[in-house]
Short mmCIF file of C-alpha atoms in Angstrom, two decimals:
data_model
loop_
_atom_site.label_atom_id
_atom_site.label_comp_id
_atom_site.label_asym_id
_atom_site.label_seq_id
_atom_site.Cartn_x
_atom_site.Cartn_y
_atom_site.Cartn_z
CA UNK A 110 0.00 0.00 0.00
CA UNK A 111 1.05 3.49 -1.39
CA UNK A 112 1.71 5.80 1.78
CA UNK A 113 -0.49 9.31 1.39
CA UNK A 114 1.71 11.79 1.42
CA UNK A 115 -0.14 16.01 1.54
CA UNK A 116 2.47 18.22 -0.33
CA UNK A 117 2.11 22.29 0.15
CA UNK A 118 4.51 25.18 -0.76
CA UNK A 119 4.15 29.30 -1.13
CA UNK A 120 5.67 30.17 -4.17
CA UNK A 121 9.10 30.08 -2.98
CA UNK A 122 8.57 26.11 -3.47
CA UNK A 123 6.76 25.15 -6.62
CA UNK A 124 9.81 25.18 -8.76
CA UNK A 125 11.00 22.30 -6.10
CA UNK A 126 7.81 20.68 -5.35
CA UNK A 127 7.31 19.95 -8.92
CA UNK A 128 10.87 18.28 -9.22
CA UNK A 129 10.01 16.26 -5.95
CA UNK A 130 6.76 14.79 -7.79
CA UNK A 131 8.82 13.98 -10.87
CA UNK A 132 11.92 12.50 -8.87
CA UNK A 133 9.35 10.36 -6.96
CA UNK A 134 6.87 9.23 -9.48
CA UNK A 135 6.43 6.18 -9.14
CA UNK A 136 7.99 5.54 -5.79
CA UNK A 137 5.75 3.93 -3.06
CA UNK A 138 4.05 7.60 -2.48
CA UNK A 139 0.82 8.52 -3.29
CA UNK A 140 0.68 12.63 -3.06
CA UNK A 141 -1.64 15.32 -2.57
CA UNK A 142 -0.80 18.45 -3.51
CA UNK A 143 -2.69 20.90 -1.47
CA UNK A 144 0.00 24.08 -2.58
CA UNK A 145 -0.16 26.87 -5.10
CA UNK A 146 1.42 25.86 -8.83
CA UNK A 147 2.22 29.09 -9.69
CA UNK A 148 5.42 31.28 -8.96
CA UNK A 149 3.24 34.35 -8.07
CA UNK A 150 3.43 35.65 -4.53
CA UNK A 151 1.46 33.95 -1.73
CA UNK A 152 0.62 33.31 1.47
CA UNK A 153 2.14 30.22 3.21
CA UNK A 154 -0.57 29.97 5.80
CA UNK A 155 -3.22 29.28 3.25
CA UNK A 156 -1.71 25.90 2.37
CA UNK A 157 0.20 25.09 5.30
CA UNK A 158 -2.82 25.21 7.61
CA UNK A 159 -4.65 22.91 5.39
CA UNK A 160 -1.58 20.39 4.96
CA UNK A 161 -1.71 20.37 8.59
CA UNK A 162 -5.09 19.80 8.82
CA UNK A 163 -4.62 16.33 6.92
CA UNK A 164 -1.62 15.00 8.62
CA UNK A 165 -3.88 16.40 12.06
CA UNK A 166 -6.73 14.26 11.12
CA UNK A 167 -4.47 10.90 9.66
CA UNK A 168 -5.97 11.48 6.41
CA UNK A 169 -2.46 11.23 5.43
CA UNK A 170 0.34 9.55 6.80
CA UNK A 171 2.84 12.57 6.08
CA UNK A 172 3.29 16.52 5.31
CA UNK A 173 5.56 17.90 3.13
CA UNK A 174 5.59 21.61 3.81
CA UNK A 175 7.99 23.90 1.15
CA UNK A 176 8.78 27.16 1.59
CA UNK A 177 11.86 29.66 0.91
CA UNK A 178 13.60 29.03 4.30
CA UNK A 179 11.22 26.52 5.12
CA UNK A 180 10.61 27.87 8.79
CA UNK A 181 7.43 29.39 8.07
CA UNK A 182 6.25 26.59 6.85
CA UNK A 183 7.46 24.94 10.05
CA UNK A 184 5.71 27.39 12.17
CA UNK A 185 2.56 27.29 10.76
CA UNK A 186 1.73 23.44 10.57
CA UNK A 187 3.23 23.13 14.79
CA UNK A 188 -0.10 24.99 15.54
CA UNK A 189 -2.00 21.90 14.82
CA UNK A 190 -1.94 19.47 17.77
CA UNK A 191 -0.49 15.88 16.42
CA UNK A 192 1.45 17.70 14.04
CA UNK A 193 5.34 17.63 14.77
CA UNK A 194 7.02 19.87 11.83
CA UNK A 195 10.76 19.56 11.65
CA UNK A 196 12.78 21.75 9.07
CA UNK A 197 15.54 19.31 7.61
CA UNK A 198 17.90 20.30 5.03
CA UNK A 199 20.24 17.47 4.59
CA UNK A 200 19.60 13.32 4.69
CA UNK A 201 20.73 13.56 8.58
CA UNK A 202 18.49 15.77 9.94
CA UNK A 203 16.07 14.01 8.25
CA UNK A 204 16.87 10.87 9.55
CA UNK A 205 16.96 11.95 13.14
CA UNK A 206 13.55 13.85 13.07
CA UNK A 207 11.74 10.69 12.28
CA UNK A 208 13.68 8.73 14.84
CA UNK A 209 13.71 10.84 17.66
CA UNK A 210 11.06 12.99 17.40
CA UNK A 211 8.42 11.54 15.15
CA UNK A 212 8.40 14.16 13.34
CA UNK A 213 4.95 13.74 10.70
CA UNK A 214 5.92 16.95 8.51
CA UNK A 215 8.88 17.79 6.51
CA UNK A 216 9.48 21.06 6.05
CA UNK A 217 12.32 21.69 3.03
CA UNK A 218 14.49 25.23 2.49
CA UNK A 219 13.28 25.29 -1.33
CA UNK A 220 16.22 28.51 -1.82
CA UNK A 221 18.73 26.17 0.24
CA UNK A 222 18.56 22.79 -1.15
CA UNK A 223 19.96 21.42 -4.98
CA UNK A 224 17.28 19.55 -6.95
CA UNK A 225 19.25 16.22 -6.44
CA UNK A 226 19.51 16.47 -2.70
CA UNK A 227 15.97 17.19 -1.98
CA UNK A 228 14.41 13.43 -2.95
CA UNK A 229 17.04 11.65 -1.02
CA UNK A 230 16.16 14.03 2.10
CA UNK A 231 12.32 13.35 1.46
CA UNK A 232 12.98 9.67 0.89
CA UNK A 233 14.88 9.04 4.17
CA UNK A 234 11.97 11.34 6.20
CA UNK A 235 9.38 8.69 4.57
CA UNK A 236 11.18 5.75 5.32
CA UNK A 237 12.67 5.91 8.30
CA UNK A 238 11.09 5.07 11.68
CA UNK A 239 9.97 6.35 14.76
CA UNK A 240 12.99 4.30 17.40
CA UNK A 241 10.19 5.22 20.74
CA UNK A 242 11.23 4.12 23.92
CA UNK A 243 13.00 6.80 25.58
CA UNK A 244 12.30 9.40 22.43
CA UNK A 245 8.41 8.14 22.85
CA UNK A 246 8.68 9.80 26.38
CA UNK A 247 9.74 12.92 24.80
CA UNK A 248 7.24 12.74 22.47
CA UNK A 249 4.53 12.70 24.48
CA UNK A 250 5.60 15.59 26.39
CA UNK A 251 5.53 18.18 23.29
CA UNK A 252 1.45 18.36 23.46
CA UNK A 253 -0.11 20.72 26.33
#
């Protein structure tokens, strides 16, 4: 089974977001793309919050949040409760946001990252898992 992934950028990310949906077609990803596909100037909130919204309610099983710097992006979608946005920018970080934090949203530097490097960081995010134990403590602690 394909896992549902909700995609969202500002305009900042389209350019990338469109390479990431090439580079992954036909990986084991099935996408939504709840962002703008245009260039012009807009408002990160009004696709974030939505993205969020989807990961929030499991109607996905991931976010993938794009943005210039990717920390609005990052602010926006940790408003929603269950929703733990980490901004990664290398295969690492990703790795370690999904082990120790369960992190449910990536959240990419579109201005910051080559076209190459971005599938292998969204790739790792998507496929590795949550370790728990101790980090599951931590976890749990995030929500008020």
């Amino acid at each position: 089974m394909k896992k549902q992934i909700a995609i969202g950028n500002d305009h900042a990310g389209t350019t990338l977001k469109f390479k990431l949906l090439e580079a992954l077609q036909g990986d084991e990803y099935e996408f939504l793309n709840i962002g703008t596909d245009d260039n012009a100037s807009v408002d990160y909130p009004d696709y974030i919050h939505p993205l969020a919204k989807t990961v929030e309610t499991n109607r996905v099983d991931f976010g993938v949040a794009i943005c210039g710097s990717a920390q609005g992006v990052s602010i926006t979608a940790n408003r929603h409760p269950k929703v733990r946005a980490a901004v990664c920018w290398n295969k690492e970080i990703a790795e370690l946001a999904r082990q120790h934090n369960n992190a449910n949203v990536l959240c990419l530097p579109a201005r910051f990252l080559s076209e190459d490097e971005a599938p292998e960081i969204v790739r790792v995010f998507l496929n590795t898992a949550f370790e728990g134990g101790r980090h599951q403590r931590r976890v749990e602690k995030i929500e008020l």
